[in-house]
Amino acid sequence: MEVTIIGTGYVGLTTGVCLADSGHNVICIDVNENIVLNINNGKPHIYEPNLEEILNRVLNKKSFKASTNLDEALNKAEIVLIAVGTPSMGGEIDLKYIKQVAENIGKWIKNTGKRIPLVIKSTVVPTTTDTFFKDILENSSDYKHPHFGLGMNPEFLREGSAVSDFNYPDRLVFGSEDDMTLDALKRLYKYFDCHKILVNTRTAEFIKYVNNSLLAMQISFSNEMANLANNIKNIDYQDVLEGVLSDHRWNTPKLKNSSSPEIAKYLVPGCGFGGSCLPKDVEAIVNIGNKKGLKMEILKSVLEINREQPKRIIRLLNDEIRNLENRFSILVLGLSFKPNTNDIRYSPAKVIIESLIEKNIRIYAHDPIASSDFQNQYFPNEKNIKFLKEWKDKIDQVDVIIIVTTWSEYKDLNYLANNNHIIVDPRRMLDKDNLNCKSYRSIGYSFD
Ligand code: NAD
C-alpha cells in the first residue's frame, strides 16, 4: 500500500519504518527540514533500539523516504496516518498541529477532489476525530464526510522499545466512521497477527486514555504506598509487592507460578512517571471530565502524587543528612524520563536537579544519550551543574549518587560504590545486600 504519515517523531518515524519494512511504500512528512534531511541520510533524530538499522534497510530498498512536500505525498497515498504532537497547554490538550494538518489536507482535497482515508494516530481526546477534525476538513475542502474517510488508530508503543512494540502489538484498535477507512486499516495491518478491535473513533480515542490513566494510577498508587512504607520504617516494599503479586488474580495464565507479571513494572515505586504521554494524557482527560461536570478526583490525585514524587527523592536525602547545603557534591545518573530513550519531556530528573540547585549543591549529571538535549533545554546557563561524558571517573569525588533513570550501565555501581557514598536508588536497581556504601536509600525501603 502507498502510505503517507504526517508527523515524523517517535510515533510517526517508528510507524513509518516498520510499515515500510513490512512491505508498504511509506512517505513520512515533517515540517522540520533538518529532521527530514537527517532521516533521509539514515540518521534518525530520535534514539530507539534497532530504529537506525531498519531505517537504513528501508531507505536502501527505496520503500521509505522522508519529505516536507505534503501535496506530493498525498497525491500518491492510499491511506494517511497523522502522528503530530498533541501537547498539553495549561492542562488542556493542544490540537494546533492537528488543526494545521486538517487545514492542509482539506485544501488539497478541495484542489484534487480525491477520496482518501484519513486516520489519526496521535493521542486525541474523545470526539476530536468525528467533530473537531471532521469540521475543519469539511470547511476547508468544501466536501462532506464520507467523501474523505475518518479513522482513529491509537498507538500503544513505549519509548525505549518502540520498534518491537510496534511490530508485535498486543492489540490493534481500528476506530472508523466509514467502510473506506476500515477497509484501508485492515489492508494496512493485514500482516499483524493480533487481536483487532473494531470500534467507532470516539471509543478508539477513549481506549487510549483509559489505558494510560490506568497505568498512571498504578504508578501513583504504588508510590503512595511505598512513601508510607518509608515513613513507617523497617518495611521493604519489594517484599510487600511480592506478597501482593503472588495472588493468582494478578498473574496472567501465561505467567502462572510467576510472581512478576508484566504489569508489576508499573507497581515498582520510583521518581514518578514522566515522558511525553502519561502526564499530559492524564491532564487532558481530567480537563475533559471537568468540562463534562465530573470532578475526576482519582486522576487529580494521581497527578498530585506524581508532581510530589521527585521531591521525595530529596526528602530521602534530607532524612540522611541534616544540612545538605554547601557540603556535598551529588552525582545524578540518568536524565531521560526512562532508560533506552533520549526523550527528556517531563523527566523527573529536571525537578530533582532544580531542588538541588535551590540548595546550592554542586551537581554532576550524566546520561548515556540525553545529556546535551537536557542541558540545552532545561539548564543552559546553570553554573552549579557539570554534565559528564563519563561518570565513572567522577565517583570518587562525590558524596551522594542518585540513580534517577535505570540505564543498565549504572548497575556497575554494584562494584564501583565505596564506603564514602550515600546511594539513592529509588527503583532498586542495585544489589543493596552486597553494596559497599555509607548508606543506601530507596523509595519503599527505609531501615535504621
Ligand atoms: P513528536 O513530538 O516526537 O513528533 C511530532 C512531529 O510532528 C514533530 O517532528 C513535528 O515537527 C511534526 N509536526 C508538527 N506539525 C506538523 C505538521 N503540520 N506537518 C507535519 N509534521 C508536523 O511526537 P510523538 O512523541 O511522536 O507523539 C505523537 C503523538 O503520538 C502524540 O499525540 C502522542 O501523545 C502520541 N503517542 C506518543 C507515544 C510516545 O511514546 N512518544 C506513544 C503513543 C502515542
PDB file of C-alpha atoms in Angstrom, residues 22-24 186-193 196:
ATOM      1  CA  SER A  22       6.612  -4.976   6.360  1.00  0.00           C
ATOM      2  CA  GLY A  23       6.144  -4.340   2.626  1.00  0.00           C
ATOM      3  CA  HIS A  24       4.383  -0.987   2.230  1.00  0.00           C
ATOM      4  CA  LYS A 186      -7.449  -3.821   7.583  1.00  0.00           C
ATOM      5  CA  ARG A 187      -5.209  -3.818   4.497  1.00  0.00           C
ATOM      6  CA  LEU A 188      -2.538  -1.739   6.228  1.00  0.00           C
ATOM      7  CA  TYR A 189      -2.232  -4.157   9.143  1.00  0.00           C
ATOM      8  CA  LYS A 190      -3.039  -7.411   7.346  1.00  0.00           C
ATOM      9  CA  TYR A 191       0.315  -8.980   8.306  1.00  0.00           C
ATOM     10  CA  PHE A 192      -0.142  -8.224  12.001  1.00  0.00           C
ATOM     11  CA  ASP A 193      -1.308 -11.291  13.838  1.00  0.00           C
ATOM     12  CA  LYS A 196      -8.111  -6.411  16.328  1.00  0.00           C
TER      13      LYS A 196
END
